[in-house]
PDB file of C-alpha atoms in Angstrom:
ATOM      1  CA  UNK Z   1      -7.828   0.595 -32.214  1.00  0.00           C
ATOM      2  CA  UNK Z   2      -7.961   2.400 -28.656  1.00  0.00           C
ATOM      3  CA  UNK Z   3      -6.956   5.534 -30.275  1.00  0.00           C
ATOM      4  CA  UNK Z   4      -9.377   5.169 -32.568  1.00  0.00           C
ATOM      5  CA  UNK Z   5     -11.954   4.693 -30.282  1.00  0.00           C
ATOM      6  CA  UNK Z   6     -11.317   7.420 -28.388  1.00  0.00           C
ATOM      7  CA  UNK Z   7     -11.325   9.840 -31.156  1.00  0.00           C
ATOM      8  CA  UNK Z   8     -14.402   8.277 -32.503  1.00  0.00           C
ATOM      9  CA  UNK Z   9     -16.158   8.843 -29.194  1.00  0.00           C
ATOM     10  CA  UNK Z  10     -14.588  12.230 -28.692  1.00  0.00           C
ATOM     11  CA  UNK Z  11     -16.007  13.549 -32.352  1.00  0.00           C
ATOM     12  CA  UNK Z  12     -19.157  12.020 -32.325  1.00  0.00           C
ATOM     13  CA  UNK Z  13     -20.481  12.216 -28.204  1.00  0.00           C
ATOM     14  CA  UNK Z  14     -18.470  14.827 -27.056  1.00  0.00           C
ATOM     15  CA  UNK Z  15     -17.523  17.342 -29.910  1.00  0.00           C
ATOM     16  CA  UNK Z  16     -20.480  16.142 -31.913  1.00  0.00           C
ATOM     17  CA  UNK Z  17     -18.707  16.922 -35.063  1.00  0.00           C
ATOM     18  CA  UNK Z  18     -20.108  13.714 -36.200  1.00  0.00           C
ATOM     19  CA  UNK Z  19     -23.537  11.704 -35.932  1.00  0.00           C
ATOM     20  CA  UNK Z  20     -23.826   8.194 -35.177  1.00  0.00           C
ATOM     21  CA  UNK Z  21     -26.223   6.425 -37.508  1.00  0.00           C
ATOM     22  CA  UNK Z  22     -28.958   5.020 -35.310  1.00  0.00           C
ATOM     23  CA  UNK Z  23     -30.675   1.422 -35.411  1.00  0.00           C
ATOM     24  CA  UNK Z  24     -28.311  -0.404 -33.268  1.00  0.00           C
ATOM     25  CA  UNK Z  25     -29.269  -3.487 -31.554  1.00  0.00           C
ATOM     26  CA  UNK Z  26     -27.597  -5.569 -29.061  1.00  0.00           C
ATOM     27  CA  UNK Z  27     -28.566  -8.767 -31.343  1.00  0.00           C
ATOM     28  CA  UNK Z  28     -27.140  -6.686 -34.347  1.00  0.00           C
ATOM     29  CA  UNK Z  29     -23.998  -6.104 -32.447  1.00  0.00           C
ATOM     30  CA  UNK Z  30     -23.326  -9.400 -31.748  1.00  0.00           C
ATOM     31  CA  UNK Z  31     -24.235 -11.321 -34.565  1.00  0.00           C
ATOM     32  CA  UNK Z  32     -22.498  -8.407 -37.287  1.00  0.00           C
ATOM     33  CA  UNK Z  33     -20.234  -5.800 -35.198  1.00  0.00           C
ATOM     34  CA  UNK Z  34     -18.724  -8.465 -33.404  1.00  0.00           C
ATOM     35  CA  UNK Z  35     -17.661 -10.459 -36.442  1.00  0.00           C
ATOM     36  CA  UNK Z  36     -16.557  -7.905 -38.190  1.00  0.00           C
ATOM     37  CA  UNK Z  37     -14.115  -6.515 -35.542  1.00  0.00           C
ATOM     38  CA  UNK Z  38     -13.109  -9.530 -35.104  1.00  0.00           C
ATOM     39  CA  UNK Z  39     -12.147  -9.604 -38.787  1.00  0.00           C
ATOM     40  CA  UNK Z  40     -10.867  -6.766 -38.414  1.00  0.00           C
ATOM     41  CA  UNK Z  41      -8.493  -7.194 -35.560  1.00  0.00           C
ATOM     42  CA  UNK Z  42      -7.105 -10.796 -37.816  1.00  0.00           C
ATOM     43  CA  UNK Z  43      -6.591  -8.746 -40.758  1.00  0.00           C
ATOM     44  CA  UNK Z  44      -4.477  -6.379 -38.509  1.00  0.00           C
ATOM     45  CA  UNK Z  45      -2.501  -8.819 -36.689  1.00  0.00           C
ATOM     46  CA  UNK Z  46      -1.818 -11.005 -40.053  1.00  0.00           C
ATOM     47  CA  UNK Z  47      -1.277  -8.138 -42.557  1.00  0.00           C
ATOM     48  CA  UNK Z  48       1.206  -6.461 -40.473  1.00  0.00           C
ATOM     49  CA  UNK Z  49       3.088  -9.609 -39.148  1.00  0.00           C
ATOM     50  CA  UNK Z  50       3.924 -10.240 -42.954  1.00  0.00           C
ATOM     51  CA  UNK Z  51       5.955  -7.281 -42.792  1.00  0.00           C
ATOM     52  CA  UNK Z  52       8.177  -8.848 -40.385  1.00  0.00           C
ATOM     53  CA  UNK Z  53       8.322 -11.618 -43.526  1.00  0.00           C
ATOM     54  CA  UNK Z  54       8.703  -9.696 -46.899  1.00  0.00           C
ATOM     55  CA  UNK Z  55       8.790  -6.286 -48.177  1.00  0.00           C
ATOM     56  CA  UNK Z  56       6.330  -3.483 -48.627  1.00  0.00           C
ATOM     57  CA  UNK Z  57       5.929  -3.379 -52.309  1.00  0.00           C
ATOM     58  CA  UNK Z  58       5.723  -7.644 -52.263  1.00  0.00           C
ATOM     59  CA  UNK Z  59       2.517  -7.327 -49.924  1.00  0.00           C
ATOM     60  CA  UNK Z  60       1.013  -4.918 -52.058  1.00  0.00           C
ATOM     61  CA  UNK Z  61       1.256  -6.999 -54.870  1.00  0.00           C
ATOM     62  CA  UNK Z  62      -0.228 -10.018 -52.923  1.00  0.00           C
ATOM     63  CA  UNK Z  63      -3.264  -7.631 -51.944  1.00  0.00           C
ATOM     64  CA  UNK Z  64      -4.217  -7.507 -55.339  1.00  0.00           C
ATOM     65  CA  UNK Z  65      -6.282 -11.043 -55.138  1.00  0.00           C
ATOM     66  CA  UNK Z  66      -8.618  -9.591 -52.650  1.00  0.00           C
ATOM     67  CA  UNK Z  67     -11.096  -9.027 -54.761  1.00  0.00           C
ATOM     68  CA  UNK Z  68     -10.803 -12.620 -56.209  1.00  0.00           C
ATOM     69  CA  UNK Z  69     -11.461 -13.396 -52.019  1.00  0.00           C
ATOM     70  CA  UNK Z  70     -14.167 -11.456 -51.562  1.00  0.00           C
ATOM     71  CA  UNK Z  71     -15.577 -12.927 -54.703  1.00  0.00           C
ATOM     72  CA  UNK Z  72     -15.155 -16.146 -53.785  1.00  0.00           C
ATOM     73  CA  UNK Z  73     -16.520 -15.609 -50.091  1.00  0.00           C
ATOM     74  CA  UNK Z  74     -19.417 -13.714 -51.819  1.00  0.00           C
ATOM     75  CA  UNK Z  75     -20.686 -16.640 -53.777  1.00  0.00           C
ATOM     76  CA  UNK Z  76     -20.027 -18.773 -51.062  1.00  0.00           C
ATOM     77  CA  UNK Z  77     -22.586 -16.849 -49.101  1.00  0.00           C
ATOM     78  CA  UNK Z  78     -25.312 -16.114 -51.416  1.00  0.00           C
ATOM     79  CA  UNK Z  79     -23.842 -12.360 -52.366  1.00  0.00           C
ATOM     80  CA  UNK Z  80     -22.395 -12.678 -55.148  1.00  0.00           C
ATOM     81  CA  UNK Z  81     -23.660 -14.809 -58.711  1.00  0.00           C
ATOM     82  CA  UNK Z  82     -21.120 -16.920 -60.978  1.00  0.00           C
ATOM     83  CA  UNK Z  83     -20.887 -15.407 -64.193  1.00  0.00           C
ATOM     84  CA  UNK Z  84     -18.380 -16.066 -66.982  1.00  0.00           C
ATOM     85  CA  UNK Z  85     -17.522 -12.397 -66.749  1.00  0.00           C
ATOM     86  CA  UNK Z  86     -16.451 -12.929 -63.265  1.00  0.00           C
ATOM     87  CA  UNK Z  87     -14.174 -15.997 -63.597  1.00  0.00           C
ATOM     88  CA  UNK Z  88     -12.370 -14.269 -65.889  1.00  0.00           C
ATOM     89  CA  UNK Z  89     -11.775 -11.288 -64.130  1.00  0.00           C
ATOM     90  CA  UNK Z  90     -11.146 -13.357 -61.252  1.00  0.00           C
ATOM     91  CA  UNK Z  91      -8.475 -15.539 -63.268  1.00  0.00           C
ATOM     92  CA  UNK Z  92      -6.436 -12.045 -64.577  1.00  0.00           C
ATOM     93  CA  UNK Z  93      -6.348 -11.060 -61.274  1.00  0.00           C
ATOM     94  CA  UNK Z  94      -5.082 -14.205 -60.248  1.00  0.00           C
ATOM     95  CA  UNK Z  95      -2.844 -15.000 -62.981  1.00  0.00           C
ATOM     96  CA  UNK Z  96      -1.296 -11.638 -62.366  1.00  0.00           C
ATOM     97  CA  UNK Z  97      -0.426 -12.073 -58.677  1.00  0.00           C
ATOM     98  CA  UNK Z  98       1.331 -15.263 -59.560  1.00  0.00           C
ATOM     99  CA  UNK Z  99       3.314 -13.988 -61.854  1.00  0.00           C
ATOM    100  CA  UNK Z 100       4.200 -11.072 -59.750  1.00  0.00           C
ATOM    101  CA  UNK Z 101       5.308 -13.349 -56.919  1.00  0.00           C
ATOM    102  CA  UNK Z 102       7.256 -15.202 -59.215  1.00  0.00           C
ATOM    103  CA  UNK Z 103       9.377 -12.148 -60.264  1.00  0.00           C
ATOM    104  CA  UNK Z 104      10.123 -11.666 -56.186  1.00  0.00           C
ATOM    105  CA  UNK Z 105      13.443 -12.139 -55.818  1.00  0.00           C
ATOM    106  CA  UNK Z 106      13.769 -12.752 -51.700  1.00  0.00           C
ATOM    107  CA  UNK Z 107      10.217 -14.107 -51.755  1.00  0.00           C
ATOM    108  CA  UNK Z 108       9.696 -15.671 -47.768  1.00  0.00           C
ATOM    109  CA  UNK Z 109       6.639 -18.076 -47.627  1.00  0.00           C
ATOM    110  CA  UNK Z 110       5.855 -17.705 -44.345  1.00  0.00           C
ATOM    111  CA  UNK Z 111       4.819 -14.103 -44.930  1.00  0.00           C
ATOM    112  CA  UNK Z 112       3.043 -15.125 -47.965  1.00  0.00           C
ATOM    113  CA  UNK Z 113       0.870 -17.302 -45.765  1.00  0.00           C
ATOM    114  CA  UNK Z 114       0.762 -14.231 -43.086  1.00  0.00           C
ATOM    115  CA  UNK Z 115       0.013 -12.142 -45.673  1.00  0.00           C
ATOM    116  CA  UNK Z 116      -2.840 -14.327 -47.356  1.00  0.00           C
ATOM    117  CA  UNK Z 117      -4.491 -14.951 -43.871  1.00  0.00           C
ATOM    118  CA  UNK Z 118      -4.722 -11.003 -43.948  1.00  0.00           C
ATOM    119  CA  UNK Z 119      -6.594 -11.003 -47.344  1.00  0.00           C
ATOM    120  CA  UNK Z 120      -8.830 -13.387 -46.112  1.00  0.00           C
ATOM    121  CA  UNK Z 121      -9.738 -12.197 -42.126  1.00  0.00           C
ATOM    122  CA  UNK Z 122     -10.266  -8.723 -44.979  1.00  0.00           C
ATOM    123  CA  UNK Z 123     -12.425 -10.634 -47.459  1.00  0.00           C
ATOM    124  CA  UNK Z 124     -14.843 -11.901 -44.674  1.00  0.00           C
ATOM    125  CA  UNK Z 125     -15.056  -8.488 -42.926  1.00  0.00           C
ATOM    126  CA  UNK Z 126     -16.474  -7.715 -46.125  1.00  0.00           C
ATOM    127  CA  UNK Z 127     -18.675  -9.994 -46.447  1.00  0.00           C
ATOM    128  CA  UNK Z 128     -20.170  -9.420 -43.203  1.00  0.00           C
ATOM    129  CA  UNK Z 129     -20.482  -5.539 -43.603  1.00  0.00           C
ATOM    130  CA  UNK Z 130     -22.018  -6.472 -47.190  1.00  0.00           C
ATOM    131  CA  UNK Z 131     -24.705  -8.715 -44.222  1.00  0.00           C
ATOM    132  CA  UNK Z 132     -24.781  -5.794 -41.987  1.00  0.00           C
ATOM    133  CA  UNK Z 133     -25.748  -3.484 -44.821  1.00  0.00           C
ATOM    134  CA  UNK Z 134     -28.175  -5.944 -47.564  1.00  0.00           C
ATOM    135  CA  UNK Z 135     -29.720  -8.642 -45.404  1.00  0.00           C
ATOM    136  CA  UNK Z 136     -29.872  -6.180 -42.070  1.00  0.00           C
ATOM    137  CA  UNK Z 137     -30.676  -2.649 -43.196  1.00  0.00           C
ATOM    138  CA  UNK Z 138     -28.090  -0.992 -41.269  1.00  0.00           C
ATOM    139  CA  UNK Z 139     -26.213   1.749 -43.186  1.00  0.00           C
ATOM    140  CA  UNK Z 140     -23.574   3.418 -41.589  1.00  0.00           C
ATOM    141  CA  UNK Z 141     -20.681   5.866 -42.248  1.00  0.00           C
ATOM    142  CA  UNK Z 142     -17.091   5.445 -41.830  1.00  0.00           C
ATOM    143  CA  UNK Z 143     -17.148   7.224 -38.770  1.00  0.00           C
ATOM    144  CA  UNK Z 144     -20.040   5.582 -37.282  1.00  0.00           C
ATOM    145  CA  UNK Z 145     -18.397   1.874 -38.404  1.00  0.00           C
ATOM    146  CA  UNK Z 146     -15.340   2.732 -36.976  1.00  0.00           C
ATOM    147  CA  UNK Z 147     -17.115   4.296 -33.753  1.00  0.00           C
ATOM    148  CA  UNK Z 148     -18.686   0.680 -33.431  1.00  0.00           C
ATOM    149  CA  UNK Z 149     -15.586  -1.252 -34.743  1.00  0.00           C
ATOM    150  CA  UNK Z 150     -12.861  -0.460 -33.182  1.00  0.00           C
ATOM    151  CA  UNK Z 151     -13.383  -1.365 -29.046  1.00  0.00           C
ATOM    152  CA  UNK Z 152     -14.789  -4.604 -30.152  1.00  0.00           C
ATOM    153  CA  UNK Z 153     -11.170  -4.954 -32.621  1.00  0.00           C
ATOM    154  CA  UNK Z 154      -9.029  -3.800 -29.607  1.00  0.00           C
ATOM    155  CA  UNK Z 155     -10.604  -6.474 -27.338  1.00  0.00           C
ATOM    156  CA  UNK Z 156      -9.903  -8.774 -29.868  1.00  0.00           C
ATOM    157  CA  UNK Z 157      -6.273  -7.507 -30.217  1.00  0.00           C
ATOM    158  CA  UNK Z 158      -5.919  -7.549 -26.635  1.00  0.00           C
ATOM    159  CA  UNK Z 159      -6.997 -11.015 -25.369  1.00  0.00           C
ATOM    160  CA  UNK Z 160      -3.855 -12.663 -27.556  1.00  0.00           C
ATOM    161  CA  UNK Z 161      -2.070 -10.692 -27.330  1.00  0.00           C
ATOM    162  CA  UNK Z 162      -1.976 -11.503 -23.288  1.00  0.00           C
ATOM    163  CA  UNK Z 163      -1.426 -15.039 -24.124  1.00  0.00           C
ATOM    164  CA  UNK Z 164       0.914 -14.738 -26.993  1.00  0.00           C
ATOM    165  CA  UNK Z 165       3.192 -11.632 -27.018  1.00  0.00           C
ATOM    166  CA  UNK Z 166       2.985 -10.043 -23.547  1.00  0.00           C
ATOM    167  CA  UNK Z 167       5.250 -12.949 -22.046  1.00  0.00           C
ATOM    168  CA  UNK Z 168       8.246 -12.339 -25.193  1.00  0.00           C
ATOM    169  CA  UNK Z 169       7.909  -8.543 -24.591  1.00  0.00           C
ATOM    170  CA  UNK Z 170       8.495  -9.205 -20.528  1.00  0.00           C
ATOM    171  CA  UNK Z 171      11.494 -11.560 -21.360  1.00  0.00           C
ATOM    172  CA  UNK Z 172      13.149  -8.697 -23.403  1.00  0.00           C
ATOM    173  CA  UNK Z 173      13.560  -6.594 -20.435  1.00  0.00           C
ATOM    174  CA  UNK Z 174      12.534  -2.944 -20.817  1.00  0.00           C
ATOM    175  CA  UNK Z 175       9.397  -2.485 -23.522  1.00  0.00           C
ATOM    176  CA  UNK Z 176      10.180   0.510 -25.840  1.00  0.00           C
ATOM    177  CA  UNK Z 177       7.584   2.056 -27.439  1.00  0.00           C
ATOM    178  CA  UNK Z 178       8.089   4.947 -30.113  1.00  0.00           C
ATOM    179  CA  UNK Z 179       5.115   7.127 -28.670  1.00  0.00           C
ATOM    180  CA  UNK Z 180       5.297   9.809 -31.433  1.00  0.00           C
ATOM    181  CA  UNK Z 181       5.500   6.837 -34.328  1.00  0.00           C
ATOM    182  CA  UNK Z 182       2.496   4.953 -32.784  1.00  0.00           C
ATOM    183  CA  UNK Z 183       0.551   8.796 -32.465  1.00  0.00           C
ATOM    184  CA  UNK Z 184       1.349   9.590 -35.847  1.00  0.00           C
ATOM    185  CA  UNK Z 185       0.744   5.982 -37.477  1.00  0.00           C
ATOM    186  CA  UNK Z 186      -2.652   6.270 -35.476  1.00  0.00           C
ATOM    187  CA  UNK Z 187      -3.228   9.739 -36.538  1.00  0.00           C
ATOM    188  CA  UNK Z 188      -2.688   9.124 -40.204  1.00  0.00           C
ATOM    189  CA  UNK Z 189      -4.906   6.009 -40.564  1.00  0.00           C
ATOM    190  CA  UNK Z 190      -7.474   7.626 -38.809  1.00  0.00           C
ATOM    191  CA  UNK Z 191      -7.137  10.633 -41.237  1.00  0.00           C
ATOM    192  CA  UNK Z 192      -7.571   8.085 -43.972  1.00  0.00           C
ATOM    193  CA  UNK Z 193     -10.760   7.056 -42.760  1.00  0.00           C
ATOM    194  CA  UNK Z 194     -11.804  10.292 -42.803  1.00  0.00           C
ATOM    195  CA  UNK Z 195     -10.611  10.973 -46.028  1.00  0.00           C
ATOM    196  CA  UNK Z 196     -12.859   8.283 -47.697  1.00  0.00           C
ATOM    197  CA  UNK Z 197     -15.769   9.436 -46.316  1.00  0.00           C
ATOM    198  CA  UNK Z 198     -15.178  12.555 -47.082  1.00  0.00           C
ATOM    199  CA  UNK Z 199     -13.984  11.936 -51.026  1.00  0.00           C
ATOM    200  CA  UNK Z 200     -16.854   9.641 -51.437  1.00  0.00           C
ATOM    201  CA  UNK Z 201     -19.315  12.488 -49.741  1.00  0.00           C
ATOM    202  CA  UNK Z 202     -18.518  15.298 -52.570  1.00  0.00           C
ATOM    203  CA  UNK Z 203     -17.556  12.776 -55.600  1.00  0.00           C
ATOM    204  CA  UNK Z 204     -18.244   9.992 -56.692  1.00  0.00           C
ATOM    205  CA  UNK Z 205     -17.490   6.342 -56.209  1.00  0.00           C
ATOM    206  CA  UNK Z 206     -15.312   5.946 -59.198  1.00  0.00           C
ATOM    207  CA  UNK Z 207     -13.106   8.899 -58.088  1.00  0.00           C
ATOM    208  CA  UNK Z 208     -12.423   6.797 -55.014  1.00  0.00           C
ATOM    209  CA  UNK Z 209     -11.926   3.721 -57.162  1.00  0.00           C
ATOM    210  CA  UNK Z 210      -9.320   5.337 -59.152  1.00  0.00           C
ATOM    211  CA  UNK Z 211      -7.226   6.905 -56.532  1.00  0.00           C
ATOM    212  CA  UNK Z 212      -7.166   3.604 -55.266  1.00  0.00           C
ATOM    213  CA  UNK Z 213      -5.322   2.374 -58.567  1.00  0.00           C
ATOM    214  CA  UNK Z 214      -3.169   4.830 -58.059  1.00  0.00           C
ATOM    215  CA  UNK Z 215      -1.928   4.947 -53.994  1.00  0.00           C
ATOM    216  CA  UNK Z 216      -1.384   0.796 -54.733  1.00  0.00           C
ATOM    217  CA  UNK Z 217       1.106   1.804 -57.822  1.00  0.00           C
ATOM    218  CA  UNK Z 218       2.676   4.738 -55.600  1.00  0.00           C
ATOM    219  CA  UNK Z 219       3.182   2.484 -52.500  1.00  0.00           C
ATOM    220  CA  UNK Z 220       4.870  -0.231 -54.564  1.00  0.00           C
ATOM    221  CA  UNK Z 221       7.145   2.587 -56.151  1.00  0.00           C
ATOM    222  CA  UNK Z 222       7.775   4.815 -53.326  1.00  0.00           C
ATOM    223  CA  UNK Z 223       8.481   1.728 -51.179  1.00  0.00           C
ATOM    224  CA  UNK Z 224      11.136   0.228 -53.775  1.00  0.00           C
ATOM    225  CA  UNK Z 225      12.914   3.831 -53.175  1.00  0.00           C
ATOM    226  CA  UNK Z 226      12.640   3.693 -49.620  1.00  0.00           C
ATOM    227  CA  UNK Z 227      13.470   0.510 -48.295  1.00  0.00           C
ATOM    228  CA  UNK Z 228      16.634  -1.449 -49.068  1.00  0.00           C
ATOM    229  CA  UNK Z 229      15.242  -5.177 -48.439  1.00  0.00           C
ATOM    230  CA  UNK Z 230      13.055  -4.106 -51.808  1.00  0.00           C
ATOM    231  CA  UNK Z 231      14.108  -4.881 -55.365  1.00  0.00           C
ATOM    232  CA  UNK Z 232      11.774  -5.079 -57.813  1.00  0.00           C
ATOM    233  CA  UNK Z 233      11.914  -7.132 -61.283  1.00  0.00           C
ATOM    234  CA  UNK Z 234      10.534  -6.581 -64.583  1.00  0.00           C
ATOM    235  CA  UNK Z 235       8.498  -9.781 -63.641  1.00  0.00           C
ATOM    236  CA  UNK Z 236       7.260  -8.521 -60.399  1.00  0.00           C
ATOM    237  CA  UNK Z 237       5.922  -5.046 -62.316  1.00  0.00           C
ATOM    238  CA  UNK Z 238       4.675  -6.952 -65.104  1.00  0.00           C
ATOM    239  CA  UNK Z 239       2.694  -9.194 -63.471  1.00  0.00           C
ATOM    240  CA  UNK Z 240       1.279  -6.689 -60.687  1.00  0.00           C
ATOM    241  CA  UNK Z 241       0.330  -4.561 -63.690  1.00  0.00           C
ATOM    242  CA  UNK Z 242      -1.887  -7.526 -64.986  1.00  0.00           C
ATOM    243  CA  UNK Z 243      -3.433  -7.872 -61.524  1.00  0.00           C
ATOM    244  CA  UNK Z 244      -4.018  -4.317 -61.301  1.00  0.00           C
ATOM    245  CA  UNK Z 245      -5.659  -4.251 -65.047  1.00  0.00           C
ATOM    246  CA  UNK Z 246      -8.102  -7.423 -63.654  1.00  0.00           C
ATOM    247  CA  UNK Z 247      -8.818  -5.483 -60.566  1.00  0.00           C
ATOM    248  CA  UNK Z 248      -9.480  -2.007 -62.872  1.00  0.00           C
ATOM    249  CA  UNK Z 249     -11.966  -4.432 -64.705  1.00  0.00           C
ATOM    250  CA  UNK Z 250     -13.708  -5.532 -61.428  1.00  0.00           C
ATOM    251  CA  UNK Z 251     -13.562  -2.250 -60.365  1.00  0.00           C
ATOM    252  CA  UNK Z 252     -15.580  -1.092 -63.452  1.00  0.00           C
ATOM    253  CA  UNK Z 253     -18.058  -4.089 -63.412  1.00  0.00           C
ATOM    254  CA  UNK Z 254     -18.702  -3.120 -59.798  1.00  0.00           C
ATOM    255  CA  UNK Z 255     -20.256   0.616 -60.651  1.00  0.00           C
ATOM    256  CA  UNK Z 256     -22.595  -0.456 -63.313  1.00  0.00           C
ATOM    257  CA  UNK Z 257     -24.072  -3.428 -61.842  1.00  0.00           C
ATOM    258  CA  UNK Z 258     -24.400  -0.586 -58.382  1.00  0.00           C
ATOM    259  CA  UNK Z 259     -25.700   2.433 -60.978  1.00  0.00           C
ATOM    260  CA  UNK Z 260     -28.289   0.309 -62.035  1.00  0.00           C
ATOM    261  CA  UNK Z 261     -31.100   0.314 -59.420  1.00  0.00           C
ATOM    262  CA  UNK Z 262     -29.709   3.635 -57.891  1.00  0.00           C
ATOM    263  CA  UNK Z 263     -31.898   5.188 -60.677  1.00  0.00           C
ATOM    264  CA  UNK Z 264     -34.934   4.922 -58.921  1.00  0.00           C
ATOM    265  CA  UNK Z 265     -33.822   3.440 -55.259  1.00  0.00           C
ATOM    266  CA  UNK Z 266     -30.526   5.712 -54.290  1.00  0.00           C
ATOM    267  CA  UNK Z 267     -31.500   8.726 -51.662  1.00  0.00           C
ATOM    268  CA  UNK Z 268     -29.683  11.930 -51.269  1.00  0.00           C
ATOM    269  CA  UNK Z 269     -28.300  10.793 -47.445  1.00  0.00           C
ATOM    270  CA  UNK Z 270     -27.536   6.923 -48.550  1.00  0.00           C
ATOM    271  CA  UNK Z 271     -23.999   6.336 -47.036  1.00  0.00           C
ATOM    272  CA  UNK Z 272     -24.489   2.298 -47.705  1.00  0.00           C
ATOM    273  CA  UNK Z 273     -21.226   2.290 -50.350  1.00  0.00           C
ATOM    274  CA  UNK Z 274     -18.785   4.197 -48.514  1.00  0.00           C
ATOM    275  CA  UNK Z 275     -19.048   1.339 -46.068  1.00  0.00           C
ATOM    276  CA  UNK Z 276     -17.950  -0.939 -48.614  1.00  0.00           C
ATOM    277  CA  UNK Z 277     -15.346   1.357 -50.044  1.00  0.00           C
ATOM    278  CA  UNK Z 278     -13.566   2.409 -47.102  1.00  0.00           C
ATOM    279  CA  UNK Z 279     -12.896  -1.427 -46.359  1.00  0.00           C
ATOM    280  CA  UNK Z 280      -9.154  -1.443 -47.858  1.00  0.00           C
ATOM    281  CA  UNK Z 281      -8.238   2.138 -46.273  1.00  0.00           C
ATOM    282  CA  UNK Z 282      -9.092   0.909 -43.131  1.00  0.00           C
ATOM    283  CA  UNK Z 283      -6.249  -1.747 -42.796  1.00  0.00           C
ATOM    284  CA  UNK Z 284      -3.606   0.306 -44.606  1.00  0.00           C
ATOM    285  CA  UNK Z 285      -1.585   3.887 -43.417  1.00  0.00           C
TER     286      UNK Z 285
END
């Protein structure tokens, strides 16, 4: 989050590569930014503590009932409307995770909950960006979310981290940090980012959609090849293909209920969705 802040700072103040959206307030800050970097920095600490807990291609699979949270959250907060559409969607989606984490074969619950904590601190940054953006008027790019974002995340990160790490890392004697891993990790999530904005600047919103199908299927893959702790079942495919299909269908009701009232409201310079789409990129490398 400090890297990203610096690069943020360095592309949009100093390089000006990049324009901040204006309309910034100090009450806006602290009743959206703040929230949402603090959502931010939980969905961080959560979804990558899992990984300590089960494999790769496992929390994939469990990251599939996000949009059944944000759903959920949604209607919870006025956003969203029940519909019978919806709950079915929403049970697919579910349905399909469970049997997915049935099929795990070394499944550890403690990640589970880790990793579930992580969809959630996710689903309510969304929800609060969907505040920011609906109920507030602010519209703002990836670079200019991030920009505002990430110090307010790396406080966040910080302040626990004094109180609940700093003390174990002391006790192990010499800290060792892999300075061209963390660069690169950094680096490449930032790139992502960048990415987003960039796909969803000459496409279109489905294009985005759709290679986001399709990075979830190659990480579960590419990860079962990789690492040795993962072995994948027939069940855990099967069912993660049924979650996937419910998400593909939420996907798809998505777009047309947001192509409807872009016929006569969208502008040429309206960067309100890419706010809303760059929301999984941002937590994944």
């Amino acid at each position: 989050m400090i890297f990203s802040s610096v690069l943020c700072f360095l592309l949009t103040k100093v390089l000006k590569i990049f324009k901040v959206e204006e309309g910034m307030t100090l009450e806006i800050y602290v009743t959206s930014v703040i929230p949402i970097g603090a959502m931010f920095a939980m969905t961080l600490w959560l979804g990558n503590t899992a990984y300590l807990y089960i494999s790769v291609s496992f929390a994939q699979m469990l990251k599939a009932i996000m949009p059944v949270a944000v759903f959920v959250l949604g209607v919870a907060a006025g956003l969203e409307m029940m519909s019978c559409r919806m709950l079915l969607i929403m049970s697919i989606i579910s349905f399909g995770v469970l049997v997915a984490s049935y099929g795990e074969l070394n499944i550890n619950w403690i990640g589970v909950v880790y990793q579930m904590g992580g969809v959630v601190g996710e689903a309510l940054r969304l929800i609060f960006m969907e505040i920011l953006v609906k109920r507030k008027g602010i519209k703002l790019n990836p670079i200019s979310l991030m920009y505002y974002v990430s110090p307010c995340s790396a406080v966040c990160l910080f302040l626990p981290w004094i109180f609940l790490e700093k003390s174990k890392m002391e006790g192990n004697g010499t800290w060792n940090f892999h300075f061209l891993v963390l660069t690169l990790n950094s680096l490449c999530t930032f790139a992502l980012n960048l990415s987003v904005f960039l796909v969803i600047s000459h496409t279109s919103a489905l294009t985005i959609r759709v290679a986001g199908v399709v990075k979830d299927w190659v990480v579960v893959l590419v990860s079962a090849l990789l690492f040795a702790d993962t072995k994948l079942t027939l069940i855990n495919l099967f069912g993660y293909a049924i979650a996937i299909a419910g998400v593909a269908a939420y996907n798809n009701h998505k777009l047309k209920k947001e192509a409807s009232p872009r016929v006569t409201t969208e502008t040429p310079g309206d960067n309100s969705e890419s706010i809303a789409l760059v929301s999984q990129a941002n937590t994944e490398r």
